[in-house]
C-alpha positions as YAML, in Angstrom:
chain: A
units: angstrom
residues:
- id: 1
  name: MET
  ca: [106.67, 85.85, 97.33]
- id: 2
  name: ALA
  ca: [110.40, 84.92, 98.54]
- id: 3
  name: ASP
  ca: [111.66, 86.42, 95.25]
- id: 4
  name: VAL
  ca: [109.31, 89.26, 94.86]
- id: 5
  name: GLY
  ca: [111.97, 91.66, 94.08]
- id: 6
  name: LYS
  ca: [113.22, 89.74, 91.20]
- id: 7
  name: THR
  ca: [109.60, 90.20, 89.79]
- id: 8
  name: PRO
  ca: [109.94, 92.20, 86.28]
- id: 9
  name: PHE
  ca: [107.46, 94.51, 87.46]
- id: 10
  name: ILE
  ca: [109.58, 95.77, 90.08]
- id: 11
  name: LYS
  ca: [112.40, 96.44, 88.10]
- id: 12
  name: GLU
  ca: [110.32, 98.05, 85.15]
- id: 13
  name: LEU
  ca: [108.97, 100.36, 87.79]
- id: 14
  name: ALA
  ca: [112.53, 102.36, 87.58]
- id: 15
  name: SER
  ca: [112.58, 102.36, 83.96]
- id: 16
  name: SER
  ca: [112.80, 106.07, 82.54]
- id: 17
  name: ASP
  ca: [110.57, 104.76, 79.77]
- id: 18
  name: LYS
  ca: [107.07, 106.09, 80.49]
- id: 19
  name: LYS
  ca: [105.40, 103.13, 78.84]
- id: 20
  name: LEU
  ca: [107.27, 100.24, 80.67]
- id: 21
  name: ARG
  ca: [106.63, 102.52, 84.30]
- id: 22
  name: ASP
  ca: [102.83, 102.61, 83.69]
- id: 23
  name: LYS
  ca: [102.71, 98.56, 82.40]
- id: 24
  name: ALA
  ca: [104.63, 97.62, 85.65]
- id: 25
  name: THR
  ca: [102.26, 99.79, 87.65]
- id: 26
  name: ASN
  ca: [99.43, 97.84, 86.47]
- id: 27
  name: SER
  ca: [100.95, 94.93, 87.23]
- id: 28
  name: LEU
  ca: [101.74, 96.02, 90.86]
- id: 29
  name: THR
  ca: [97.91, 97.18, 91.10]
- id: 30
  name: LEU
  ca: [96.67, 93.97, 90.13]
- id: 31
  name: PHE
  ca: [99.20, 91.68, 92.01]
- id: 32
  name: LEU
  ca: [97.99, 93.32, 95.37]
- id: 33
  name: ARG
  ca: [94.50, 93.62, 94.47]
- id: 34
  name: ALA
  ca: [94.53, 89.60, 93.60]
- id: 35
  name: LYS
  ca: [96.65, 89.13, 96.78]
- id: 36
  name: THR
  ca: [94.09, 90.23, 99.99]
- id: 37
  name: ASP
  ca: [95.54, 87.80, 102.13]
- id: 38
  name: LEU
  ca: [99.13, 88.98, 101.98]
- id: 39
  name: THR
  ca: [101.07, 88.85, 105.46]
- id: 40
  name: ASN
  ca: [103.20, 91.93, 107.34]
- id: 41
  name: LEU
  ca: [106.52, 89.50, 106.34]
- id: 42
  name: GLU
  ca: [105.35, 89.41, 102.47]
- id: 43
  name: LEU
  ca: [104.78, 92.83, 102.22]
- id: 44
  name: LEU
  ca: [108.08, 93.62, 103.72]
- id: 45
  name: LYS
  ca: [109.72, 91.85, 100.93]
- id: 46
  name: LEU
  ca: [107.69, 93.62, 98.66]
- id: 47
  name: TRP
  ca: [108.68, 96.95, 100.17]
- id: 48
  name: LYS
  ca: [112.35, 95.93, 100.16]
- id: 49
  name: GLY
  ca: [112.40, 95.55, 96.28]
- id: 50
  name: LEU
  ca: [110.69, 98.66, 96.06]
- id: 51
  name: PHE
  ca: [112.93, 100.67, 98.22]
- id: 52
  name: PHE
  ca: [116.13, 99.59, 96.09]
- id: 53
  name: CYS
  ca: [113.86, 100.13, 92.77]
- id: 54
  name: PHE
  ca: [113.18, 103.92, 93.71]
- id: 55
  name: TYR
  ca: [116.99, 103.86, 95.02]
- id: 56
  name: HIS
  ca: [118.15, 103.00, 91.23]
- id: 57
  name: SER
  ca: [115.80, 105.51, 89.92]
- id: 58
  name: ASP
  ca: [117.61, 108.59, 87.79]
- id: 59
  name: ARG
  ca: [116.64, 112.06, 86.84]
- id: 60
  name: PRO
  ca: [114.56, 114.26, 88.93]
- id: 61
  name: LEU
  ca: [111.31, 113.59, 86.83]
- id: 62
  name: THR
  ca: [111.32, 109.93, 86.96]
- id: 63
  name: GLN
  ca: [111.80, 110.02, 90.61]
- id: 64
  name: GLN
  ca: [108.77, 112.31, 91.02]
- id: 65
  name: ALA
  ca: [106.85, 110.25, 88.76]
- id: 66
  name: LEU
  ca: [107.68, 106.85, 90.25]
- id: 67
  name: ALA
  ca: [106.96, 108.48, 94.02]
- id: 68
  name: ARG
  ca: [103.52, 109.77, 93.18]
- id: 69
  name: THR
  ca: [103.07, 106.43, 91.14]
- id: 70
  name: LEU
  ca: [103.68, 104.35, 94.10]
- id: 71
  name: SER
  ca: [101.68, 106.46, 96.68]
- id: 72
  name: TYR
  ca: [98.57, 108.70, 94.90]
- id: 73
  name: ASN
  ca: [98.45, 106.39, 92.34]
- id: 74
  name: LEU
  ca: [98.87, 102.83, 94.11]
- id: 75
  name: VAL
  ca: [97.49, 103.34, 97.72]
- id: 76
  name: PRO
  ca: [93.96, 104.81, 96.69]
- id: 77
  name: THR
  ca: [93.14, 101.53, 94.64]
- id: 78
  name: LEU
  ca: [94.12, 98.88, 97.43]
- id: 79
  name: PRO
  ca: [91.69, 96.67, 99.20]
- id: 80
  name: SER
  ca: [90.86, 97.47, 102.91]
- id: 81
  name: THR
  ca: [92.20, 94.12, 103.90]
- id: 82
  name: THR
  ca: [95.65, 95.23, 102.39]
- id: 83
  name: VAL
  ca: [95.91, 99.33, 103.07]
- id: 84
  name: HIS
  ca: [96.93, 99.49, 106.72]
- id: 85
  name: LYS
  ca: [99.41, 96.58, 106.02]
- id: 86
  name: PHE
  ca: [100.94, 97.95, 102.76]
- id: 87
  name: LEU
  ca: [101.47, 101.26, 104.82]
- id: 88
  name: ARG
  ca: [102.69, 99.70, 107.80]
- id: 89
  name: ALA
  ca: [105.31, 97.83, 105.64]
- id: 90
  name: PHE
  ca: [106.34, 101.17, 104.04]
- id: 91
  name: TRP
  ca: [106.86, 102.92, 107.21]
- id: 92
  name: THR
  ca: [108.69, 100.05, 108.73]
- id: 93
  name: THR
  ca: [111.03, 99.76, 105.78]
- id: 94
  name: ILE
  ca: [111.65, 103.38, 105.45]
- id: 95
  name: GLY
  ca: [112.50, 103.72, 109.50]
- id: 96
  name: ARG
  ca: [114.70, 100.35, 109.20]
- id: 97
  name: ASP
  ca: [116.72, 101.68, 105.89]
- id: 98
  name: PHE
  ca: [116.55, 105.82, 106.40]
- id: 99
  name: HIS
  ca: [120.29, 105.68, 107.84]
- id: 100
  name: SER
  ca: [121.84, 103.99, 104.39]
- id: 101
  name: ILE
  ca: [120.34, 106.63, 102.39]
- id: 102
  name: ASP
  ca: [123.23, 108.91, 101.25]
- id: 103
  name: ARG
  ca: [123.37, 112.75, 100.86]
- id: 104
  name: LEU
  ca: [122.97, 112.47, 97.09]
- id: 105
  name: ARG
  ca: [119.25, 110.41, 97.26]
- id: 106
  name: LEU
  ca: [118.55, 111.81, 100.35]
- id: 107
  name: ASP
  ca: [115.71, 114.37, 98.80]
- id: 108
  name: LYS
  ca: [113.77, 111.97, 96.60]
- id: 109
  name: TYR
  ca: [113.19, 109.64, 99.67]
- id: 110
  name: LEU
  ca: [112.27, 112.77, 101.85]
- id: 111
  name: PHE
  ca: [109.43, 113.60, 98.47]
- id: 112
  name: LEU
  ca: [108.57, 110.05, 98.87]
- id: 113
  name: ILE
  ca: [107.81, 110.35, 102.33]
- id: 114
  name: ARG
  ca: [106.13, 113.55, 101.66]
- id: 115
  name: CYS
  ca: [103.53, 111.90, 99.14]
- id: 116
  name: TYR
  ca: [103.29, 108.85, 101.63]
- id: 117
  name: VAL
  ca: [102.10, 111.27, 104.44]
- id: 118
  name: GLY
  ca: [100.27, 113.29, 101.91]
- id: 119
  name: VAL
  ca: [98.13, 109.97, 100.34]
- id: 120
  name: GLY
  ca: [97.17, 108.82, 104.04]
- id: 121
  name: PHE
  ca: [95.18, 112.36, 104.69]
- id: 122
  name: GLU
  ca: [93.98, 111.85, 100.96]
- id: 123
  name: VAL
  ca: [92.35, 107.82, 101.87]
- id: 124
  name: PHE
  ca: [91.82, 108.28, 105.47]
- id: 125
  name: LEU
  ca: [90.25, 112.08, 105.84]
- id: 126
  name: LYS
  ca: [89.50, 113.50, 102.44]
- id: 127
  name: GLN
  ca: [88.05, 110.79, 100.45]
- id: 128
  name: ASN
  ca: [86.08, 109.05, 103.61]
- id: 129
  name: GLN
  ca: [84.35, 112.45, 104.23]
- id: 130
  name: GLN
  ca: [83.13, 113.05, 100.39]
- id: 131
  name: SER
  ca: [82.06, 109.42, 100.93]
- id: 132
  name: LYS
  ca: [79.92, 110.05, 103.80]
- id: 133
  name: SER
  ca: [78.76, 113.54, 102.41]
- id: 134
  name: ARG
  ca: [77.57, 111.60, 99.20]
- id: 135
  name: ASN
  ca: [75.91, 108.57, 101.50]
- id: 136
  name: GLY
  ca: [74.23, 111.17, 103.42]
- id: 137
  name: ALA
  ca: [72.65, 112.88, 100.42]
- id: 138
  name: GLU
  ca: [71.59, 109.81, 99.01]
- id: 139
  name: GLU
  ca: [69.92, 109.03, 102.26]
- id: 140
  name: GLY
  ca: [68.51, 112.72, 102.61]
- id: 141
  name: VAL
  ca: [66.86, 112.82, 99.26]
- id: 142
  name: ALA
  ca: [65.66, 108.70, 99.53]
- id: 143
  name: ALA
  ca: [64.20, 109.60, 102.79]
- id: 144
  name: GLY
  ca: [62.65, 113.14, 101.47]
- id: 145
  name: GLY
  ca: [60.66, 111.10, 98.56]
- id: 146
  name: ALA
  ca: [59.41, 108.59, 101.42]
- id: 147
  name: GLY
  ca: [58.40, 111.10, 103.55]
- id: 148
  name: GLY
  ca: [56.50, 112.81, 100.83]
- id: 149
  name: LYS
  ca: [54.65, 109.88, 99.94]
- id: 150
  name: ARG
  ca: [53.73, 109.07, 103.20]
- id: 151
  name: LYS
  ca: [52.08, 112.44, 103.94]
- id: 152
  name: ARG
  ca: [49.97, 112.68, 100.61]
- id: 153
  name: GLU
  ca: [48.72, 109.24, 101.96]
- id: 154
  name: GLU
  ca: [47.70, 110.18, 105.04]
- id: 155
  name: ASP
  ca: [46.06, 113.29, 103.68]
- id: 156
  name: LEU
  ca: [44.01, 110.93, 101.61]
- id: 157
  name: ASN
  ca: [42.97, 108.57, 104.43]
- id: 158
  name: SER
  ca: [41.91, 111.91, 106.55]
- id: 159
  name: SER
  ca: [40.35, 113.10, 103.87]
- id: 160
  name: LYS
  ca: [38.12, 110.12, 103.53]
- id: 161
  name: LYS
  ca: [37.81, 109.48, 107.42]
- id: 162
  name: GLY
  ca: [36.70, 113.63, 107.68]
- id: 163
  name: GLY
  ca: [33.00, 113.47, 107.29]
- id: 164
  name: LYS
  ca: [32.71, 110.45, 109.44]
- id: 165
  name: LYS
  ca: [33.71, 111.06, 112.55]
- id: 166
  name: ARG
  ca: [35.58, 113.79, 114.72]
- id: 167
  name: LYS
  ca: [37.38, 114.37, 117.78]
- id: 168
  name: GLY
  ca: [36.92, 117.13, 120.05]
- id: 169
  name: LYS
  ca: [38.82, 120.52, 119.74]
- id: 170
  name: GLY
  ca: [40.25, 119.84, 123.18]
- id: 171
  name: GLN
  ca: [40.95, 116.25, 122.59]
- id: 172
  name: GLN
  ca: [42.82, 117.05, 119.57]
- id: 173
  name: GLN
  ca: [44.99, 119.74, 120.96]
- id: 174
  name: GLN
  ca: [46.10, 117.85, 123.92]
- id: 175
  name: GLN
  ca: [46.90, 114.85, 121.18]
- id: 176
  name: GLN
  ca: [48.88, 117.06, 119.36]
- id: 177
  name: GLN
  ca: [50.72, 118.52, 122.41]
- id: 178
  name: GLN
  ca: [51.55, 114.79, 123.49]
- id: 179
  name: GLN
  ca: [52.84, 113.97, 119.82]
- id: 180
  name: THR
  ca: [55.30, 116.84, 119.91]
- id: 181
  name: ASP
  ca: [56.65, 116.18, 123.07]
- id: 182
  name: SER
  ca: [57.42, 112.75, 122.41]
- id: 183
  name: LYS
  ca: [58.65, 112.97, 118.82]
- id: 184
  name: PRO
  ca: [61.76, 115.42, 119.29]
- id: 185
  name: GLN
  ca: [62.72, 113.07, 122.37]
- id: 186
  name: GLU
  ca: [62.78, 110.14, 120.26]
- id: 187
  name: LEU
  ca: [64.67, 111.55, 117.14]
- id: 188
  name: THR
  ca: [67.22, 113.42, 119.36]
- id: 189
  name: GLN
  ca: [67.89, 109.86, 120.52]
- id: 190
  name: GLU
  ca: [68.07, 108.26, 117.22]
- id: 191
  name: GLU
  ca: [70.50, 110.74, 116.04]
- id: 192
  name: GLU
  ca: [72.52, 110.81, 118.99]
- id: 193
  name: GLU
  ca: [73.08, 106.85, 118.68]
- id: 194
  name: LYS
  ca: [73.47, 107.18, 115.02]
- id: 195
  name: GLU
  ca: [76.25, 110.19, 114.99]
- id: 196
  name: GLN
  ca: [78.22, 108.32, 117.59]
- id: 197
  name: GLY
  ca: [77.78, 105.14, 115.12]
- id: 198
  name: VAL
  ca: [78.88, 107.06, 112.49]
- id: 199
  name: ASP
  ca: [81.59, 109.04, 113.75]
- id: 200
  name: LYS
  ca: [83.39, 105.59, 115.34]
- id: 201
  name: GLU
  ca: [83.01, 103.58, 112.07]
- id: 202
  name: LYS
  ca: [83.96, 106.93, 109.87]
- id: 203
  name: TRP
  ca: [87.40, 107.86, 111.83]
- id: 204
  name: GLY
  ca: [88.20, 104.02, 112.82]
- id: 205
  name: PRO
  ca: [90.59, 103.58, 109.67]
- id: 206
  name: LEU
  ca: [92.21, 107.20, 110.38]
- id: 207
  name: GLU
  ca: [92.84, 106.44, 113.96]
- id: 208
  name: SER
  ca: [94.55, 102.83, 112.89]
- id: 209
  name: TYR
  ca: [96.60, 104.47, 110.33]
- id: 210
  name: LEU
  ca: [97.82, 107.19, 112.95]
- id: 211
  name: ALA
  ca: [98.62, 104.36, 115.53]
- id: 212
  name: ILE
  ca: [101.10, 103.06, 112.78]
- id: 213
  name: LEU
  ca: [102.79, 106.46, 112.89]
- id: 214
  name: GLU
  ca: [103.05, 106.79, 116.84]
- id: 215
  name: ASP
  ca: [104.61, 103.18, 116.72]
- id: 216
  name: GLY
  ca: [107.15, 104.08, 113.63]
- id: 217
  name: PRO
  ca: [108.39, 107.31, 113.07]
- id: 218
  name: LEU
  ca: [106.41, 109.75, 115.44]
- id: 219
  name: CYS
  ca: [106.56, 107.27, 118.84]
- id: 220
  name: PRO
  ca: [108.53, 109.54, 121.49]
- id: 221
  name: LEU
  ca: [111.09, 106.87, 122.21]
- id: 222
  name: ASN
  ca: [114.00, 106.05, 119.80]
- id: 223
  name: PHE
  ca: [114.59, 102.65, 121.35]
- id: 224
  name: ASP
  ca: [111.78, 100.57, 123.96]
- id: 225
  name: PRO
  ca: [112.85, 97.82, 125.97]
- id: 226
  name: ASP
  ca: [109.45, 96.16, 126.18]
- id: 227
  name: GLN
  ca: [108.74, 96.12, 122.63]
- id: 228
  name: PRO
  ca: [108.18, 92.45, 121.82]
- id: 229
  name: ALA
  ca: [110.57, 90.58, 119.30]
- id: 230
  name: ALA
  ca: [109.57, 89.54, 115.79]
- id: 231
  name: ASN
  ca: [107.32, 86.60, 115.47]
- id: 232
  name: GLU
  ca: [106.63, 85.34, 112.33]
- id: 233
  name: ALA
  ca: [104.40, 82.48, 113.67]
- id: 234
  name: GLU
  ca: [101.92, 85.21, 114.43]
- id: 235
  name: ASP
  ca: [102.73, 87.64, 111.76]
- id: 236
  name: TYR
  ca: [104.61, 90.36, 113.90]
- id: 237
  name: ILE
  ca: [107.50, 92.65, 113.01]
- id: 238
  name: PRO
  ca: [108.08, 95.31, 115.04]
- id: 239
  name: MET
  ca: [108.30, 98.64, 113.72]
- id: 240
  name: PRO
  ca: [111.79, 100.24, 114.26]
- id: 241
  name: HIS
  ca: [110.73, 103.94, 116.18]
- id: 242
  name: GLY
  ca: [112.20, 107.01, 114.79]
- id: 243
  name: PRO
  ca: [114.94, 107.97, 113.83]
- id: 244
  name: ASP
  ca: [115.12, 111.48, 114.38]
- id: 245
  name: GLY
  ca: [115.86, 112.59, 110.89]
- id: 246
  name: LEU
  ca: [112.72, 110.78, 109.51]
- id: 247
  name: ARG
  ca: [110.31, 112.33, 113.10]
- id: 248
  name: TYR
  ca: [111.82, 115.90, 112.11]
- id: 249
  name: HIS
  ca: [110.94, 115.69, 108.58]
- id: 250
  name: VAL
  ca: [107.13, 113.98, 109.26]
- id: 251
  name: LEU
  ca: [106.85, 117.07, 111.74]
- id: 252
  name: ASP
  ca: [107.70, 119.58, 109.24]
- id: 253
  name: ILE
  ca: [105.18, 118.40, 106.51]
- id: 254
  name: TRP
  ca: [102.29, 117.38, 108.96]
- id: 255
  name: VAL
  ca: [100.23, 120.58, 108.15]
- id: 256
  name: ASP
  ca: [101.43, 121.29, 104.83]
- id: 257
  name: GLU
  ca: [99.96, 117.73, 103.37]
- id: 258
  name: LEU
  ca: [96.69, 118.36, 105.81]
- id: 259
  name: GLU
  ca: [96.30, 121.96, 104.34]
- id: 260
  name: LYS
  ca: [96.15, 120.08, 100.84]
- id: 261
  name: VAL
  ca: [93.20, 117.53, 101.74]
- id: 262
  name: LEU
  ca: [91.16, 119.94, 103.86]
- id: 263
  name: GLU
  ca: [88.38, 122.24, 102.28]
- id: 264
  name: PHE
  ca: [87.93, 125.51, 103.21]
- id: 265
  name: GLU
  ca: [85.78, 128.39, 103.51]
- id: 266
  name: GLU
  ca: [86.42, 132.10, 103.78]
- id: 267
  name: ILE
  ca: [85.02, 133.66, 106.90]
- id: 268
  name: THR
  ca: [85.45, 137.73, 107.51]
- id: 269
  name: ASP
  ca: [85.32, 139.16, 110.79]
- id: 270
  name: GLU
  ca: [83.12, 142.19, 110.73]
- id: 271
  name: GLU
  ca: [85.34, 143.99, 113.40]
- id: 272
  name: THR
  ca: [88.71, 143.58, 111.79]
- id: 273
  name: GLY
  ca: [87.69, 143.08, 108.33]
- id: 274
  name: THR
  ca: [90.27, 140.24, 107.90]
- id: 275
  name: THR
  ca: [89.44, 137.28, 106.43]
- id: 276
  name: VAL
  ca: [90.52, 133.76, 107.37]
- id: 277
  name: ARG
  ca: [89.84, 130.52, 106.31]
- id: 278
  name: LYS
  ca: [88.35, 127.50, 108.51]
- id: 279
  name: PRO
  ca: [87.82, 123.89, 107.43]
- id: 280
  name: VAL
  ca: [84.44, 122.81, 105.86]
- id: 281
  name: GLY
  ca: [82.82, 119.56, 107.47]
- id: 282
  name: ASP
  ca: [83.58, 117.13, 110.30]
- id: 283
  name: VAL
  ca: [87.03, 117.42, 110.90]
- id: 284
  name: PRO
  ca: [88.65, 115.47, 114.01]
- id: 285
  name: LYS
  ca: [91.05, 117.96, 114.71]
- id: 286
  name: GLU
  ca: [92.18, 116.34, 118.04]
- id: 287
  name: LEU
  ca: [92.88, 113.15, 116.32]
- id: 288
  name: LEU
  ca: [94.95, 114.36, 113.55]
- id: 289
  name: LEU
  ca: [97.13, 116.75, 116.11]
- id: 290
  name: ARG
  ca: [97.77, 113.56, 119.00]
- id: 291
  name: PRO
  ca: [100.63, 112.25, 117.59]
- id: 292
  name: LEU
  ca: [102.20, 116.04, 117.89]
- id: 293
  name: GLU
  ca: [100.71, 116.49, 121.47]
- id: 294
  name: ARG
  ca: [101.98, 113.18, 122.18]
- id: 295
  name: LEU
  ca: [105.94, 113.76, 121.06]
- id: 296
  name: ARG
  ca: [105.73, 117.50, 122.92]
- id: 297
  name: LYS
  ca: [104.58, 115.67, 125.98]
- id: 298
  name: GLU
  ca: [106.29, 112.27, 126.05]
- id: 299
  name: SER
  ca: [109.34, 112.64, 124.08]
- id: 300
  name: PRO
  ca: [112.30, 112.60, 126.31]
- id: 301
  name: TYR
  ca: [114.42, 114.50, 124.13]
- id: 302
  name: LYS
  ca: [114.53, 118.13, 124.23]
- id: 303
  name: PRO
  ca: [114.84, 118.70, 120.34]
- id: 304
  name: VAL
  ca: [112.16, 116.57, 119.78]
- id: 305
  name: ARG
  ca: [109.34, 118.33, 122.12]
- id: 306
  name: MET
  ca: [110.89, 121.55, 120.71]
- id: 307
  name: ARG
  ca: [110.39, 120.46, 117.06]
- id: 308
  name: ALA
  ca: [107.06, 119.47, 117.54]
- id: 309
  name: ALA
  ca: [105.52, 122.09, 119.63]
- id: 310
  name: GLU
  ca: [106.86, 124.30, 116.92]
- id: 311
  name: ALA
  ca: [104.45, 122.26, 114.41]
- id: 312
  name: LEU
  ca: [101.71, 122.81, 117.04]
- id: 313
  name: GLU
  ca: [102.07, 126.70, 116.91]
- id: 314
  name: ASP
  ca: [101.84, 126.93, 113.25]
- id: 315
  name: GLU
  ca: [99.97, 129.93, 112.11]
- id: 316
  name: ARG
  ca: [97.80, 127.85, 109.97]
- id: 317
  name: LEU
  ca: [96.68, 126.08, 112.92]
- id: 318
  name: VAL
  ca: [95.59, 129.38, 114.93]
- id: 319
  name: GLU
  ca: [93.65, 130.38, 111.68]
- id: 320
  name: TRP
  ca: [91.63, 127.29, 111.40]
- id: 321
  name: GLY
  ca: [90.73, 127.63, 114.67]
- id: 322
  name: TRP
  ca: [92.43, 124.32, 116.17]
- id: 323
  name: LYS
  ca: [94.76, 126.30, 118.28]
- id: 324
  name: GLU
  ca: [95.12, 129.54, 120.27]
- id: 325
  name: ARG
  ca: [98.00, 131.82, 119.44]
- id: 326
  name: ARG
  ca: [100.29, 131.40, 122.69]
- id: 327
  name: LYS
  ca: [100.60, 134.84, 124.27]
- id: 328
  name: VAL
  ca: [104.54, 135.31, 125.31]
- id: 329
  name: ASP
  ca: [105.52, 138.56, 127.10]
- id: 330
  name: SER
  ca: [109.25, 139.80, 127.31]
- id: 331
  name: ASP
  ca: [109.57, 138.99, 131.32]
- id: 332
  name: SER
  ca: [108.58, 135.32, 130.25]
- id: 333
  name: ASP
  ca: [111.20, 135.43, 127.60]
- id: 334
  name: ASP
  ca: [113.87, 136.49, 129.70]
- id: 335
  name: ASP
  ca: [112.65, 133.57, 131.96]
- id: 336
  name: GLU
  ca: [112.84, 131.02, 129.43]
- id: 337
  name: GLU
  ca: [116.22, 131.93, 128.13]
- id: 338
  name: ASP
  ca: [117.52, 131.78, 131.45]
- id: 339
  name: ASP
  ca: [116.27, 128.58, 131.76]
- id: 340
  name: ASP
  ca: [117.31, 127.00, 128.62]
- id: 341
  name: ASP
  ca: [120.92, 128.27, 129.68]
- id: 342
  name: ASP
  ca: [120.39, 126.33, 132.90]
- id: 343
  name: ASP
  ca: [119.72, 123.28, 130.95]
- id: 344
  name: GLU
  ca: [122.61, 123.70, 129.28]
- id: 345
  name: ASP
  ca: [124.69, 123.96, 132.11]
- id: 346
  name: ALA
  ca: [123.14, 121.29, 134.20]
- id: 347
  name: GLU
  ca: [123.56, 118.96, 130.95]
- id: 348
  name: TRP
  ca: [127.24, 119.83, 131.02]
- id: 349
  name: GLY
  ca: [129.35, 120.57, 133.56]
- id: 350
  name: GLY
  ca: [132.88, 120.53, 132.31]
- id: 351
  name: PHE
  ca: [135.53, 117.71, 133.65]
- id: 352
  name: GLY
  ca: [135.94, 117.93, 137.19]
- id: 353
  name: ASP
  ca: [139.40, 118.59, 138.87]
- id: 354
  name: ASP
  ca: [139.52, 114.89, 140.15]
...
């Protein structure tokens, strides 16, 4: 892995020839599928080569195709033991080398970042929802078949035993009442335990991915003095926090990429007659908005807090029912402007006479 950046398929990924690019993509995919025990350092070396491969790619269409190839075509095919490490290596590389990107190549890297934010939501949110819904449908069909078979057997047994011995009417009613009192409680407990287990299993990978972002570009601090140093023996490579330019871009596209992977249903309000869109299915909205809330509350830098607050006040979040529209009076606006002026004066008092 020391010379992984010099392998032929890395160079061919930046080719303008679609056949060579597709061949290199297949080689990279097979390589990552075969190597399920890659370390963080090895993946960082791989992404170092991919970073400069993307750096030298020319022509807008080639750049966009390569960005989608490295994100939407590659990441969903990675094994579960590699996908989080691969994404962590990407965000570590982007955070480390973001300052070295010149203004002529900045747009294509911003598009690559957008693709990786979107593919993260697609892998850990959209595909997870679809797989769980399919599993639930299959379980429902199996349970329905088993239930119908069990019911037919019970009816057959009861018809055979019906003429032999019958219980009194009062005893039958008492027994039925006991069964109806006990069954809902048992089913409720089983459903609660099942739902808790499914939720924990369902959103665990998504929470791990968001933790990577909170440790990298969406960390409230640009520099953490308590962050451990790199330790190759334990396969630990610290992630760079930020920088602010990367942090602002991720905040700007967060809701845009969420909107692409969510499924909506249109609901018409009977009183106002307006039609709004609501997300369908089980969506962990608190978990998805947690990085933005953390930046808004914990960031020591006012521009970052303001940008996070703007992202959380997006009208789409209000329409989805995830946030409430903030009511601001004119008097409060004047007070906020006065407070902002006071903050600016407090930040810079000018040169003293001494």
